[in-house]
């Protein structure tokens, strides 16, 4: 029972320390793509710790579970993991963690189903407001222009995907500013940011009292926008992208006195106008490598008894 407890402790430690280190660091806003990867590695480590703890708890509680797991292991390794020797605590831990895993999967399925329903409703609305022209291929990717009084641009994912622009946005945005906004939306589509948002929303909604999942969702919403801003600014310049954001959002009142939840656009504009220095390529590589090694830690912890038996 010591190994499952150690894995759970490692998961809790990662869930507590990881977000705090990222919150204190000054580089996530400078390198949002790297920060997105680091966050994914932190969450993967927490989930992997829970999955491994569940597996070893079940194996310790019952040989029916442990025998298939260690079917090809030497006898000394099997004895090191003490299969079937723990009592009700191990079985209870395994059941609780298994229920948590099933609940997480159910929340993810629910989030995907809801997203598809929303996308289907918006697609049906598009067909009513912007019907296909005679002879037009419905499967071709196209830019859809909608009559609207509010300037807005969004990417409608799915098959086929659509990039939607309102006529008010076309009146406000001209030339390179419009191109910058379109590049921003295409950056979301190419990086598949929608899946990051779905996964983070599923975990945060499924476990609302787990702070690491709430922080994960909040940071995903913020960082994907910064990453898409960088994609647009690399092609059309920071000033052009910032002006496009201002013209697209000034009617929402986000540049005056507003709640903190609505101040994200203002912070993005300030970041584009006064860009922080990027990290060197070497430091970006080191951060990515270190983050990639974090999910390996629970695997190493799980192998400790077996390695000691073999050594």
CSV table of N, CA and C in Angstrom, one decimal, residues 3-15 49 53:
chain,number,residue,atom,x,y,z
A,3,UNK,N,3.3,2.0,-2.2
A,3,UNK,CA,3.5,2.6,-3.5
A,3,UNK,C,2.3,3.4,-4.0
A,4,UNK,N,1.0,2.9,-3.9
A,4,UNK,CA,-0.1,3.8,-4.3
A,4,UNK,C,-0.2,5.1,-3.5
A,5,UNK,N,0.2,5.0,-2.2
A,5,UNK,CA,0.2,6.3,-1.4
A,5,UNK,C,1.3,7.2,-1.9
A,6,UNK,N,2.4,6.7,-2.2
A,6,UNK,CA,3.5,7.5,-2.7
A,6,UNK,C,3.1,8.2,-4.1
A,7,UNK,N,2.4,7.4,-4.9
A,7,UNK,CA,2.0,8.0,-6.2
A,7,UNK,C,0.9,9.1,-6.0
A,8,UNK,N,0.0,8.9,-5.1
A,8,UNK,CA,-1.0,9.9,-4.8
A,8,UNK,C,-0.3,11.1,-4.2
A,9,UNK,N,0.7,10.9,-3.3
A,9,UNK,CA,1.4,12.1,-2.7
A,9,UNK,C,2.1,12.9,-3.8
A,10,UNK,N,2.7,12.2,-4.8
A,10,UNK,CA,3.4,12.8,-5.9
A,10,UNK,C,2.4,13.6,-6.7
A,11,UNK,N,1.2,13.0,-7.0
A,11,UNK,CA,0.2,13.7,-7.7
A,11,UNK,C,-0.3,15.0,-7.0
A,12,UNK,N,-0.5,14.9,-5.7
A,12,UNK,CA,-1.0,16.1,-4.9
A,12,UNK,C,0.1,17.1,-4.9
A,13,UNK,N,1.4,16.7,-4.8
A,13,UNK,CA,2.5,17.7,-4.8
A,13,UNK,C,2.6,18.4,-6.1
A,14,UNK,N,2.4,17.6,-7.2
A,14,UNK,CA,2.5,18.2,-8.5
A,14,UNK,C,1.3,19.2,-8.7
A,15,UNK,N,0.1,18.8,-8.3
A,15,UNK,CA,-1.0,19.7,-8.4
A,15,UNK,C,-0.9,21.0,-7.6
A,49,UNK,N,-0.5,9.9,-12.2
A,49,UNK,CA,-0.3,9.5,-10.8
A,49,UNK,C,-1.6,8.8,-10.3
A,53,UNK,N,-1.7,4.8,-9.3
A,53,UNK,CA,-2.1,4.5,-8.0
A,53,UNK,C,-3.4,3.6,-8.0
